Each structure stands twice: as C-alpha cells, then as structure tokens.
Amino acid sequence: MSLLSVRHLSKRFAGVAAVCDVSFEVQAGELLALIGPNGAGKSTCFNMLNGQLKPDSGQVILDGVDVVGKSPRQVWSHGVGRTFQIAATFGSMTVMENVQLALHSHRSSVFHAWQAMSHSYRQEALSLLEQVGMQDHADRPCSVLAYGDVKRVELAIALSNKPKLLLMDEPTAGMGPKERNELIALTKRLVIEQRIGALFTEHSMDVVFGYADRMIVLARGKLIAQGDPQVVRADAQVQEAYFGTGKTFTSEDLDGATA
Ligand code: ADP
Ligand code: MG
C-alpha cells in the first residue's frame, strides 16, 4: 500500500479548473518533485493534501485513511508535516525556542502546562536541530541566521511531529543554487533515514534532476507526465508546457516560466 494515494482530485475556482482529475502516489522513503509552470495548480494541490482546501471531488488516502474533509490539524495528527515560513513571525525568538514552541504546541496538555517553556522539550528540540545540522545555532535568534539556515529550522519544525509525509511547497524559494542543493540534499537524507515520503515543488530543474526519485508534472491543472526524471525530461508534452513546440528542454532554471 502506498503511503499517500491521491485519486481523481479536482478543484475549481470561479470557472478556473485549478486542479483537474489528478491522481498519483507517494511511497515511504521517496522524494517526489511536483513541477509545472506558474498557475499549474501545484499549491492548490498541496492545500488539498494538507487540509487547508476541500477538494470538489477526489480522495486523499494517507496510510489507508481518506483525509478529505479533515481540518489541517487533524491531517497533521495523521502524520503530515509541512514547512512553514517562520522568519517573519518568530525571528526574535532563538532557534531553540522556535523548535520548543512547535513541540509544545503539538503536545500541550494540562499535564505539561505547569512546565516552564525554557525547560520543556529542550532535549527533543536539540535532537531535531541535530537532524538538520543546526545544533550549534540553538541559542541564536532566528533573525540573525542566514536564509538557508532559517529553512533548516523550518524543516526541524516540520519534523517535530514525526511525520510520515512531508509537504514542501517551494521550500527553496529565494535561495541561491548552493543553498537550494544543500536543503534538498538534507531533505533527501532525512527521507531515506526516516522512511518519510516527501513531496516538494521546485523551479530548478538541476535540483529536481539531482535529487528527486520521481517527478510529476502539472500544466493547467492536469497531470501531463510522471515517472523517472530522465524520462519525463524527454516527454514531448512537458517540453510543450514549458517552452512551446520545437524548443529544446534544458536543465536551466525555470523560474518565471508561465502557463
Ligand atoms: P501554482 O502553485 O502551480 O503556481 P496555483 O495552485 O496557485 O498554481 O493556482 C492554480 C490556478 O488556480 C491559477 O489559475 C490560480 O489563479 C487559481 N487560484 C489559486 N488559488 C485561488 C483562489 N483562492 N481563488 C481563485 N483562484 C485561485
Ligand atoms: Mg504555487
């Protein structure tokens, strides 16, 4: 049985078929790239997987349970982790405090309420920071971190509920090529070590071809190709979606490609 099975998922917005009859699977231990031009329906798809958006039709089966109609918190408690942008909101808190806060908000109970925040979950937070290589930065405020390091902390927070499935919508947005590669390499390592299934959107084809086990391609809401990155790369429909007929598909950055 697949970790995630997406079946015939559809969502319309006022006449726009944002996602149209999309089906795919994610296995445990697999890093799957979701690509497509701007407006292709990638974020809409993510938001239907994480509970933020209710599909018009279709199923999202996670570990055998259909999570369609469940709230983001219920989906999360089924084992779906996602990266949030912490930079803007919690920049004045330290790296450690950010991860402790995440652990606390997940587990808070009457029993834990009496514990002072500064003592709660410190070991567990440290262990999460070690997993992303940020233990040495634990007591620095997030606001002074390099951009790529903030993304590592966000990843630690996403891992704090021991997810089976990790959802990352544009995790490397705003990053340079080196930082992009490092973040996805780290994600790939965690996916393998912890047998997590991960789905991510990414504009850099170098990153997709370098790290994804499989990829799926959306264009105008429809899934037009899926499979091995090297095979998908040669697909005529994929070439058409990005570049129009007759042009060559290169591994250059696709930032700014439009539908
Ligand atoms: P992507 O993430 O691939 O760039 P989106 O999923 O954000 O694409 O958008 C897919 C289509 O759905 C676009 O045409 C977009 O304008 C439309 N869309 C997305 N969200 C909404 C919304 N909340 N209301 C109306 N239209 C939306
Ligand atoms: Mg998007």
PDB file of C-alpha atoms and ligand atoms in Angstrom:
ATOM      1  CA  MET A   1       0.000   0.000   0.000  1.00  0.00           C
ATOM      2  CA  SER A   2       1.260   3.475  -0.870  1.00  0.00           C
ATOM      3  CA  LEU A   3       1.893   5.970   1.907  1.00  0.00           C
ATOM      4  CA  LEU A   4      -0.167   8.545   0.017  1.00  0.00           C
ATOM      5  CA  SER A   5      -2.662   7.814  -2.701  1.00  0.00           C
ATOM      6  CA  VAL A   6      -4.224  10.813  -4.448  1.00  0.00           C
ATOM      7  CA  ARG A   7      -7.212   9.831  -6.558  1.00  0.00           C
ATOM      8  CA  HIS A   8      -9.085  11.929  -9.087  1.00  0.00           C
ATOM      9  CA  LEU A   9      -8.555  15.158  -7.184  1.00  0.00           C
ATOM     10  CA  SER A  10     -10.301  18.226  -8.611  1.00  0.00           C
ATOM     11  CA  LYS A  11     -10.812  21.842  -7.550  1.00  0.00           C
ATOM     12  CA  ARG A  12     -12.360  24.760  -9.433  1.00  0.00           C
ATOM     13  CA  PHE A  13     -12.193  28.454  -8.570  1.00  0.00           C
ATOM     14  CA  ALA A  14     -14.858  30.588 -10.243  1.00  0.00           C
ATOM     15  CA  GLY A  15     -14.591  28.946 -13.636  1.00  0.00           C
ATOM     16  CA  VAL A  16     -10.888  28.053 -13.411  1.00  0.00           C
ATOM     17  CA  ALA A  17     -10.113  24.332 -13.234  1.00  0.00           C
ATOM     18  CA  ALA A  18      -7.155  24.801 -10.865  1.00  0.00           C
ATOM     19  CA  VAL A  19      -6.701  21.039 -10.358  1.00  0.00           C
ATOM     20  CA  CYS A  20      -8.420  18.618 -12.707  1.00  0.00           C
ATOM     21  CA  ASP A  21      -8.696  14.852 -12.081  1.00  0.00           C
ATOM     22  CA  VAL A  22      -5.185  14.467 -10.663  1.00  0.00           C
ATOM     23  CA  SER A  23      -4.048  11.040  -9.388  1.00  0.00           C
ATOM     24  CA  PHE A  24      -0.634   9.991  -8.095  1.00  0.00           C
ATOM     25  CA  GLU A  25       1.067   8.005  -5.331  1.00  0.00           C
ATOM     26  CA  VAL A  26       3.873   8.701  -2.874  1.00  0.00           C
ATOM     27  CA  GLN A  27       5.780   5.834  -1.250  1.00  0.00           C
ATOM     28  CA  ALA A  28       7.540   5.872   2.126  1.00  0.00           C
ATOM     29  CA  GLY A  29      11.213   6.724   1.626  1.00  0.00           C
ATOM     30  CA  GLU A  30      10.549   8.522  -1.648  1.00  0.00           C
ATOM     31  CA  LEU A  31      11.305  12.126  -2.639  1.00  0.00           C
ATOM     32  CA  LEU A  32       8.794  13.209  -5.245  1.00  0.00           C
ATOM     33  CA  ALA A  33       9.034  16.511  -7.140  1.00  0.00           C
ATOM     34  CA  LEU A  34       5.859  18.265  -8.296  1.00  0.00           C
ATOM     35  CA  ILE A  35       6.682  20.658 -11.095  1.00  0.00           C
ATOM     36  CA  GLY A  36       4.757  22.812 -13.522  1.00  0.00           C
ATOM     37  CA  PRO A  37       4.608  26.380 -14.832  1.00  0.00           C
ATOM     38  CA  ASN A  38       3.187  29.163 -12.641  1.00  0.00           C
ATOM     39  CA  GLY A  39      -0.554  28.719 -12.190  1.00  0.00           C
ATOM     40  CA  ALA A  40      -0.386  25.000 -12.991  1.00  0.00           C
ATOM     41  CA  GLY A  41      -2.197  24.074  -9.756  1.00  0.00           C
ATOM     42  CA  LYS A  42       0.722  22.954  -7.589  1.00  0.00           C
ATOM     43  CA  SER A  43      -0.175  24.991  -4.487  1.00  0.00           C
ATOM     44  CA  THR A  44      -3.866  24.165  -4.857  1.00  0.00           C
ATOM     45  CA  CYS A  45      -2.870  20.513  -4.901  1.00  0.00           C
ATOM     46  CA  PHE A  46      -0.723  20.932  -1.758  1.00  0.00           C
ATOM     47  CA  ASN A  47      -3.514  22.722   0.061  1.00  0.00           C
ATOM     48  CA  MET A  48      -5.916  19.887  -0.648  1.00  0.00           C
ATOM     49  CA  LEU A  49      -3.386  17.421   0.768  1.00  0.00           C
ATOM     50  CA  ASN A  50      -2.773  19.366   3.981  1.00  0.00           C
ATOM     51  CA  GLY A  51      -6.424  20.058   4.800  1.00  0.00           C
ATOM     52  CA  GLN A  52      -6.447  23.790   4.060  1.00  0.00           C
ATOM     53  CA  LEU A  53      -8.631  23.376   0.997  1.00  0.00           C
ATOM     54  CA  LYS A  54     -11.524  20.962   0.440  1.00  0.00           C
ATOM     55  CA  PRO A  55     -11.490  19.322  -2.998  1.00  0.00           C
ATOM     56  CA  ASP A  56     -14.625  19.420  -5.160  1.00  0.00           C
ATOM     57  CA  SER A  57     -14.091  15.705  -5.715  1.00  0.00           C
ATOM     58  CA  GLY A  58     -11.489  13.000  -5.250  1.00  0.00           C
ATOM     59  CA  GLN A  59      -9.747  11.201  -2.420  1.00  0.00           C
ATOM     60  CA  VAL A  60      -6.553  11.754  -0.440  1.00  0.00           C
ATOM     61  CA  ILE A  61      -5.716   8.410   1.178  1.00  0.00           C
ATOM     62  CA  LEU A  62      -2.956   8.626   3.773  1.00  0.00           C
ATOM     63  CA  ASP A  63      -1.888   5.294   5.208  1.00  0.00           C
ATOM     64  CA  GLY A  64      -5.264   3.836   4.282  1.00  0.00           C
ATOM     65  CA  VAL A  65      -7.379   6.722   5.671  1.00  0.00           C
ATOM     66  CA  ASP A  66      -9.210   9.244   3.474  1.00  0.00           C
ATOM     67  CA  VAL A  67      -8.319  12.645   4.971  1.00  0.00           C
ATOM     68  CA  VAL A  68     -10.542  14.723   2.668  1.00  0.00           C
ATOM     69  CA  GLY A  69     -12.776  16.940   4.794  1.00  0.00           C
ATOM     70  CA  LYS A  70     -10.443  16.816   7.817  1.00  0.00           C
ATOM     71  CA  SER A  71      -9.054  20.049   9.267  1.00  0.00           C
ATOM     72  CA  PRO A  72      -5.357  20.943   8.851  1.00  0.00           C
ATOM     73  CA  ARG A  73      -4.801  19.955  12.484  1.00  0.00           C
ATOM     74  CA  GLN A  74      -6.475  16.567  12.005  1.00  0.00           C
ATOM     75  CA  VAL A  75      -4.453  15.958   8.840  1.00  0.00           C
ATOM     76  CA  TRP A  76      -1.343  16.942  10.745  1.00  0.00           C
ATOM     77  CA  SER A  77      -2.153  14.489  13.528  1.00  0.00           C
ATOM     78  CA  HIS A  78      -2.431  11.751  10.882  1.00  0.00           C
ATOM     79  CA  GLY A  79       1.258  12.310  10.213  1.00  0.00           C
ATOM     80  CA  VAL A  80       1.533  15.080   7.645  1.00  0.00           C
ATOM     81  CA  GLY A  81       4.277  17.604   8.310  1.00  0.00           C
ATOM     82  CA  ARG A  82       4.732  20.780   6.331  1.00  0.00           C
ATOM     83  CA  THR A  83       7.238  23.579   6.270  1.00  0.00           C
ATOM     84  CA  PHE A  84       6.050  26.989   7.442  1.00  0.00           C
ATOM     85  CA  GLN A  85       7.854  30.251   6.980  1.00  0.00           C
ATOM     86  CA  ILE A  86       8.968  31.256  10.455  1.00  0.00           C
ATOM     87  CA  ALA A  87      11.296  34.089   9.514  1.00  0.00           C
ATOM     88  CA  ALA A  88       8.772  36.910   9.643  1.00  0.00           C
ATOM     89  CA  THR A  89       6.862  35.924  12.762  1.00  0.00           C
ATOM     90  CA  PHE A  90       9.277  34.382  15.213  1.00  0.00           C
ATOM     91  CA  GLY A  91      12.561  35.975  14.210  1.00  0.00           C
ATOM     92  CA  SER A  92      13.199  37.440  17.650  1.00  0.00           C
ATOM     93  CA  MET A  93      12.999  34.014  19.309  1.00  0.00           C
ATOM     94  CA  THR A  94      16.029  31.766  19.342  1.00  0.00           C
ATOM     95  CA  VAL A  95      16.371  28.726  17.130  1.00  0.00           C
ATOM     96  CA  MET A  96      15.843  26.527  20.203  1.00  0.00           C
ATOM     97  CA  GLU A  97      12.737  28.461  21.321  1.00  0.00           C
ATOM     98  CA  ASN A  98      11.160  28.143  17.888  1.00  0.00           C
ATOM     99  CA  VAL A  99      11.530  24.374  17.872  1.00  0.00           C
ATOM    100  CA  GLN A 100      10.450  24.107  21.534  1.00  0.00           C
ATOM    101  CA  LEU A 101       7.373  26.166  20.744  1.00  0.00           C
ATOM    102  CA  ALA A 102       6.488  23.798  17.900  1.00  0.00           C
ATOM    103  CA  LEU A 103       6.875  20.763  20.160  1.00  0.00           C
ATOM    104  CA  HIS A 104       4.889  22.482  22.881  1.00  0.00           C
ATOM    105  CA  SER A 105       2.017  23.462  20.605  1.00  0.00           C
ATOM    106  CA  HIS A 106       1.776  19.873  19.378  1.00  0.00           C
ATOM    107  CA  ARG A 107       1.844  18.207  22.751  1.00  0.00           C
ATOM    108  CA  SER A 108       0.452  20.825  25.095  1.00  0.00           C
ATOM    109  CA  SER A 109      -1.792  19.346  27.721  1.00  0.00           C
ATOM    110  CA  VAL A 110      -2.857  20.121  31.269  1.00  0.00           C
ATOM    111  CA  PHE A 111      -0.024  17.906  32.447  1.00  0.00           C
ATOM    112  CA  HIS A 112       2.546  19.922  30.539  1.00  0.00           C
ATOM    113  CA  ALA A 113       1.022  23.330  31.185  1.00  0.00           C
ATOM    114  CA  TRP A 114       2.813  23.780  34.504  1.00  0.00           C
ATOM    115  CA  GLN A 115       6.254  23.262  32.997  1.00  0.00           C
ATOM    116  CA  ALA A 116       8.211  26.381  32.198  1.00  0.00           C
ATOM    117  CA  MET A 117       8.761  26.783  28.485  1.00  0.00           C
ATOM    118  CA  SER A 118      12.514  27.114  28.927  1.00  0.00           C
ATOM    119  CA  HIS A 119      12.740  23.573  30.331  1.00  0.00           C
ATOM    120  CA  SER A 120      10.200  21.925  28.070  1.00  0.00           C
ATOM    121  CA  TYR A 121      11.347  19.682  25.282  1.00  0.00           C
ATOM    122  CA  ARG A 122      14.905  21.036  25.303  1.00  0.00           C
ATOM    123  CA  GLN A 123      16.473  17.627  24.644  1.00  0.00           C
ATOM    124  CA  GLU A 124      13.925  16.792  21.985  1.00  0.00           C
ATOM    125  CA  ALA A 125      14.387  20.177  20.304  1.00  0.00           C
ATOM    126  CA  LEU A 126      18.153  19.681  20.359  1.00  0.00           C
ATOM    127  CA  SER A 127      17.775  16.289  18.746  1.00  0.00           C
ATOM    128  CA  LEU A 128      15.645  17.823  15.966  1.00  0.00           C
ATOM    129  CA  LEU A 129      18.229  20.580  15.465  1.00  0.00           C
ATOM    130  CA  GLU A 130      20.946  17.925  15.208  1.00  0.00           C
ATOM    131  CA  GLN A 131      18.997  16.196  12.457  1.00  0.00           C
ATOM    132  CA  VAL A 132      19.183  19.355  10.342  1.00  0.00           C
ATOM    133  CA  GLY A 133      22.725  20.328  11.424  1.00  0.00           C
ATOM    134  CA  MET A 134      21.640  23.395  13.411  1.00  0.00           C
ATOM    135  CA  GLN A 135      22.531  22.355  16.980  1.00  0.00           C
ATOM    136  CA  ASP A 136      25.388  24.864  17.195  1.00  0.00           C
ATOM    137  CA  HIS A 137      22.974  27.707  16.423  1.00  0.00           C
ATOM    138  CA  ALA A 138      20.416  26.722  19.078  1.00  0.00           C
ATOM    139  CA  ASP A 139      20.701  29.852  21.207  1.00  0.00           C
ATOM    140  CA  ARG A 140      20.918  32.427  18.435  1.00  0.00           C
ATOM    141  CA  PRO A 141      17.848  34.444  17.454  1.00  0.00           C
ATOM    142  CA  CYS A 142      16.340  33.257  14.170  1.00  0.00           C
ATOM    143  CA  SER A 143      16.540  36.819  12.846  1.00  0.00           C
ATOM    144  CA  VAL A 144      20.357  36.686  12.595  1.00  0.00           C
ATOM    145  CA  LEU A 145      20.509  33.384  10.716  1.00  0.00           C
ATOM    146  CA  ALA A 146      21.466  33.025   7.069  1.00  0.00           C
ATOM    147  CA  TYR A 147      18.430  32.375   4.881  1.00  0.00           C
ATOM    148  CA  GLY A 148      19.385  28.756   4.221  1.00  0.00           C
ATOM    149  CA  ASP A 149      19.744  28.145   7.965  1.00  0.00           C
ATOM    150  CA  VAL A 150      16.252  29.530   8.636  1.00  0.00           C
ATOM    151  CA  LYS A 151      14.961  26.961   6.141  1.00  0.00           C
ATOM    152  CA  ARG A 152      16.750  24.222   8.107  1.00  0.00           C
ATOM    153  CA  VAL A 153      14.984  25.347  11.285  1.00  0.00           C
ATOM    154  CA  GLU A 154      11.675  25.284   9.412  1.00  0.00           C
ATOM    155  CA  LEU A 155      12.469  21.732   8.391  1.00  0.00           C
ATOM    156  CA  ALA A 156      13.236  20.798  12.027  1.00  0.00           C
ATOM    157  CA  ILE A 157       9.839  22.220  12.994  1.00  0.00           C
ATOM    158  CA  ALA A 158       8.133  20.235  10.231  1.00  0.00           C
ATOM    159  CA  LEU A 159       9.810  17.097  11.599  1.00  0.00           C
ATOM    160  CA  SER A 160       8.667  17.771  15.160  1.00  0.00           C
ATOM    161  CA  ASN A 161       5.555  15.600  14.892  1.00  0.00           C
ATOM    162  CA  LYS A 162       7.483  12.727  13.296  1.00  0.00           C
ATOM    163  CA  PRO A 163       5.593  12.977  10.014  1.00  0.00           C
ATOM    164  CA  LYS A 164       5.107  10.076   7.639  1.00  0.00           C
ATOM    165  CA  LEU A 165       4.580  12.531   4.804  1.00  0.00           C
ATOM    166  CA  LEU A 166       6.368  15.848   4.389  1.00  0.00           C
ATOM    167  CA  LEU A 167       4.863  18.554   2.168  1.00  0.00           C
ATOM    168  CA  MET A 168       7.112  21.370   0.981  1.00  0.00           C
ATOM    169  CA  ASP A 169       5.669  23.973  -1.365  1.00  0.00           C
ATOM    170  CA  GLU A 170       8.581  25.926  -2.844  1.00  0.00           C
ATOM    171  CA  PRO A 171      10.962  25.230   0.061  1.00  0.00           C
ATOM    172  CA  THR A 172      13.910  26.811  -1.776  1.00  0.00           C
ATOM    173  CA  ALA A 173      12.162  29.986  -2.958  1.00  0.00           C
ATOM    174  CA  GLY A 174      14.559  32.912  -2.759  1.00  0.00           C
ATOM    175  CA  MET A 175      17.657  30.745  -2.362  1.00  0.00           C
ATOM    176  CA  GLY A 176      20.818  30.674  -4.426  1.00  0.00           C
ATOM    177  CA  PRO A 177      21.866  27.453  -6.221  1.00  0.00           C
ATOM    178  CA  LYS A 178      24.220  26.288  -3.440  1.00  0.00           C
ATOM    179  CA  GLU A 179      21.662  26.710  -0.642  1.00  0.00           C
ATOM    180  CA  ARG A 180      18.962  25.039  -2.777  1.00  0.00           C
ATOM    181  CA  ASN A 181      21.098  21.996  -3.343  1.00  0.00           C
ATOM    182  CA  GLU A 182      22.032  21.777   0.341  1.00  0.00           C
ATOM    183  CA  LEU A 183      18.443  21.979   1.557  1.00  0.00           C
ATOM    184  CA  ILE A 184      17.150  19.344  -0.847  1.00  0.00           C
ATOM    185  CA  ALA A 185      20.177  17.108  -0.200  1.00  0.00           C
ATOM    186  CA  LEU A 186      19.354  17.335   3.508  1.00  0.00           C
ATOM    187  CA  THR A 187      15.687  16.563   2.812  1.00  0.00           C
ATOM    188  CA  LYS A 188      16.701  13.581   0.704  1.00  0.00           C
ATOM    189  CA  ARG A 189      18.887  12.234   3.519  1.00  0.00           C
ATOM    190  CA  LEU A 190      16.042  12.579   6.057  1.00  0.00           C
ATOM    191  CA  VAL A 191      13.607  10.918   3.634  1.00  0.00           C
ATOM    192  CA  ILE A 192      15.918   7.914   3.333  1.00  0.00           C
ATOM    193  CA  GLU A 193      16.971   7.690   7.001  1.00  0.00           C
ATOM    194  CA  GLN A 194      13.488   8.151   8.452  1.00  0.00           C
ATOM    195  CA  ARG A 195      11.485   6.461   5.666  1.00  0.00           C
ATOM    196  CA  ILE A 196       9.420   9.611   5.193  1.00  0.00           C
ATOM    197  CA  GLY A 197       7.619  10.261   1.926  1.00  0.00           C
ATOM    198  CA  ALA A 198       8.200  13.817   0.731  1.00  0.00           C
ATOM    199  CA  LEU A 199       6.505  15.896  -1.935  1.00  0.00           C
ATOM    200  CA  PHE A 200       8.089  19.204  -2.953  1.00  0.00           C
ATOM    201  CA  THR A 201       7.683  21.844  -5.629  1.00  0.00           C
ATOM    202  CA  GLU A 202      10.812  23.231  -7.169  1.00  0.00           C
ATOM    203  CA  HIS A 203      11.658  25.518 -10.085  1.00  0.00           C
ATOM    204  CA  SER A 204      15.280  24.489 -10.508  1.00  0.00           C
ATOM    205  CA  MET A 205      15.469  21.532 -12.853  1.00  0.00           C
ATOM    206  CA  ASP A 206      19.037  20.892 -11.718  1.00  0.00           C
ATOM    207  CA  VAL A 207      17.721  20.279  -8.194  1.00  0.00           C
ATOM    208  CA  VAL A 208      14.856  18.087  -9.445  1.00  0.00           C
ATOM    209  CA  PHE A 209      17.101  16.006 -11.664  1.00  0.00           C
ATOM    210  CA  GLY A 210      19.768  15.824  -8.987  1.00  0.00           C
ATOM    211  CA  TYR A 211      17.636  14.593  -6.088  1.00  0.00           C
ATOM    212  CA  ALA A 212      14.060  13.550  -6.945  1.00  0.00           C
ATOM    213  CA  ASP A 213      13.325   9.825  -7.131  1.00  0.00           C
ATOM    214  CA  ARG A 214      10.319  10.571  -9.311  1.00  0.00           C
ATOM    215  CA  MET A 215       8.563  13.622 -10.612  1.00  0.00           C
ATOM    216  CA  ILE A 216       5.044  14.584 -11.614  1.00  0.00           C
ATOM    217  CA  VAL A 217       4.235  17.436 -13.974  1.00  0.00           C
ATOM    218  CA  LEU A 218       1.122  19.618 -13.843  1.00  0.00           C
ATOM    219  CA  ALA A 219       0.055  22.010 -16.575  1.00  0.00           C
ATOM    220  CA  ARG A 220      -3.219  23.987 -16.416  1.00  0.00           C
ATOM    221  CA  GLY A 221      -4.453  21.777 -13.608  1.00  0.00           C
ATOM    222  CA  LYS A 222      -3.848  18.482 -15.387  1.00  0.00           C
ATOM    223  CA  LEU A 223      -1.204  15.878 -14.687  1.00  0.00           C
ATOM    224  CA  ILE A 224       0.609  15.603 -18.008  1.00  0.00           C
ATOM    225  CA  ALA A 225       3.551  13.340 -17.120  1.00  0.00           C
ATOM    226  CA  GLN A 226       5.015  11.358 -14.254  1.00  0.00           C
ATOM    227  CA  GLY A 227       7.867   8.983 -13.630  1.00  0.00           C
ATOM    228  CA  ASP A 228      11.634   8.906 -13.686  1.00  0.00           C
ATOM    229  CA  PRO A 229      13.045  12.455 -14.061  1.00  0.00           C
ATOM    230  CA  GLN A 230      15.202  11.465 -17.019  1.00  0.00           C
ATOM    231  CA  VAL A 231      12.205  10.000 -18.835  1.00  0.00           C
ATOM    232  CA  VAL A 232       9.898  12.915 -18.024  1.00  0.00           C
ATOM    233  CA  ARG A 233      12.558  15.338 -19.236  1.00  0.00           C
ATOM    234  CA  ALA A 234      12.261  13.910 -22.764  1.00  0.00           C
ATOM    235  CA  ASP A 235       8.429  13.959 -22.779  1.00  0.00           C
ATOM    236  CA  ALA A 236       7.008  15.992 -25.654  1.00  0.00           C
ATOM    237  CA  GLN A 237       4.054  17.333 -23.629  1.00  0.00           C
ATOM    238  CA  VAL A 238       6.384  18.528 -20.881  1.00  0.00           C
ATOM    239  CA  GLN A 239       8.545  20.322 -23.426  1.00  0.00           C
ATOM    240  CA  GLU A 240       5.431  21.919 -24.872  1.00  0.00           C
ATOM    241  CA  ALA A 241       4.086  23.031 -21.468  1.00  0.00           C
ATOM    242  CA  TYR A 242       7.287  24.852 -20.623  1.00  0.00           C
ATOM    243  CA  PHE A 243       8.724  26.052 -23.880  1.00  0.00           C
ATOM    244  CA  GLY A 244       6.259  25.599 -26.710  1.00  0.00           C
ATOM    245  CA  THR A 245       6.816  23.193 -29.563  1.00  0.00           C
ATOM    246  CA  GLY A 246      10.189  22.942 -31.184  1.00  0.00           C
ATOM    247  CA  LYS A 247      12.327  24.313 -28.372  1.00  0.00           C
ATOM    248  CA  THR A 248      14.846  22.223 -26.500  1.00  0.00           C
ATOM    249  CA  PHE A 249      14.352  21.328 -22.860  1.00  0.00           C
ATOM    250  CA  THR A 250      17.461  22.286 -20.931  1.00  0.00           C
ATOM    251  CA  SER A 251      18.292  21.959 -17.279  1.00  0.00           C
ATOM    252  CA  GLU A 252      18.329  25.724 -16.781  1.00  0.00           C
ATOM    253  CA  ASP A 253      16.289  27.397 -14.071  1.00  0.00           C
ATOM    254  CA  LEU A 254      12.603  27.543 -14.922  1.00  0.00           C
ATOM    255  CA  ASP A 255      11.876  30.474 -12.630  1.00  0.00           C
ATOM    256  CA  GLY A 256       9.422  32.735 -14.358  1.00  0.00           C
ATOM    257  CA  ALA A 257       8.089  30.092 -16.754  1.00  0.00           C
ATOM    258  CA  THR A 258       4.421  30.760 -17.387  1.00  0.00           C
ATOM    259  CA  ALA A 259       1.486  28.592 -18.392  1.00  0.00           C
TER     260      ALA A 259
HETATM  261  P1  ADP B   1       0.842  27.080  -8.812  1.00  0.00           P
HETATM  262  O1  ADP B   1       1.090  26.852  -7.370  1.00  0.00           O
HETATM  263  O2  ADP B   1       1.173  25.911  -9.681  1.00  0.00           O
HETATM  264  O3  ADP B   1       1.520  28.326  -9.319  1.00  0.00           O
HETATM  265  P2  ADP B   1      -1.906  27.587  -8.015  1.00  0.00           P
HETATM  266  O4  ADP B   1      -2.386  26.314  -7.436  1.00  0.00           O
HETATM  267  O5  ADP B   1      -1.517  28.652  -7.059  1.00  0.00           O
HETATM  268  O6  ADP B   1      -0.731  27.310  -9.054  1.00  0.00           O
HETATM  269  O7  ADP B   1      -3.047  28.184  -8.954  1.00  0.00           O
HETATM  270  C1  ADP B   1      -3.723  27.401  -9.933  1.00  0.00           C
HETATM  271  C2  ADP B   1      -4.849  28.232 -10.573  1.00  0.00           C
HETATM  272  O8  ADP B   1      -5.874  28.451  -9.632  1.00  0.00           O
HETATM  273  C3  ADP B   1      -4.407  29.602 -11.044  1.00  0.00           C
HETATM  274  O9  ADP B   1      -5.130  29.918 -12.209  1.00  0.00           O
HETATM  275  C4  ADP B   1      -4.811  30.496  -9.907  1.00  0.00           C
HETATM  276  O10 ADP B   1      -5.054  31.815 -10.361  1.00  0.00           O
HETATM  277  C5  ADP B   1      -6.065  29.829  -9.398  1.00  0.00           C
HETATM  278  N1  ADP B   1      -6.279  30.026  -7.950  1.00  0.00           N
HETATM  279  C6  ADP B   1      -5.477  29.531  -6.956  1.00  0.00           C
HETATM  280  N2  ADP B   1      -5.967  29.839  -5.750  1.00  0.00           N
HETATM  281  C7  ADP B   1      -7.122  30.544  -5.979  1.00  0.00           C
HETATM  282  C8  ADP B   1      -8.107  31.149  -5.129  1.00  0.00           C
HETATM  283  N3  ADP B   1      -8.008  31.077  -3.788  1.00  0.00           N
HETATM  284  N4  ADP B   1      -9.139  31.797  -5.709  1.00  0.00           N
HETATM  285  C9  ADP B   1      -9.253  31.855  -7.060  1.00  0.00           C
HETATM  286  N5  ADP B   1      -8.378  31.309  -7.909  1.00  0.00           N
HETATM  287  C10 ADP B   1      -7.314  30.656  -7.399  1.00  0.00           C
HETATM  288 MG    MG B   2       2.345  27.764  -6.001  1.00  0.00          MG
END
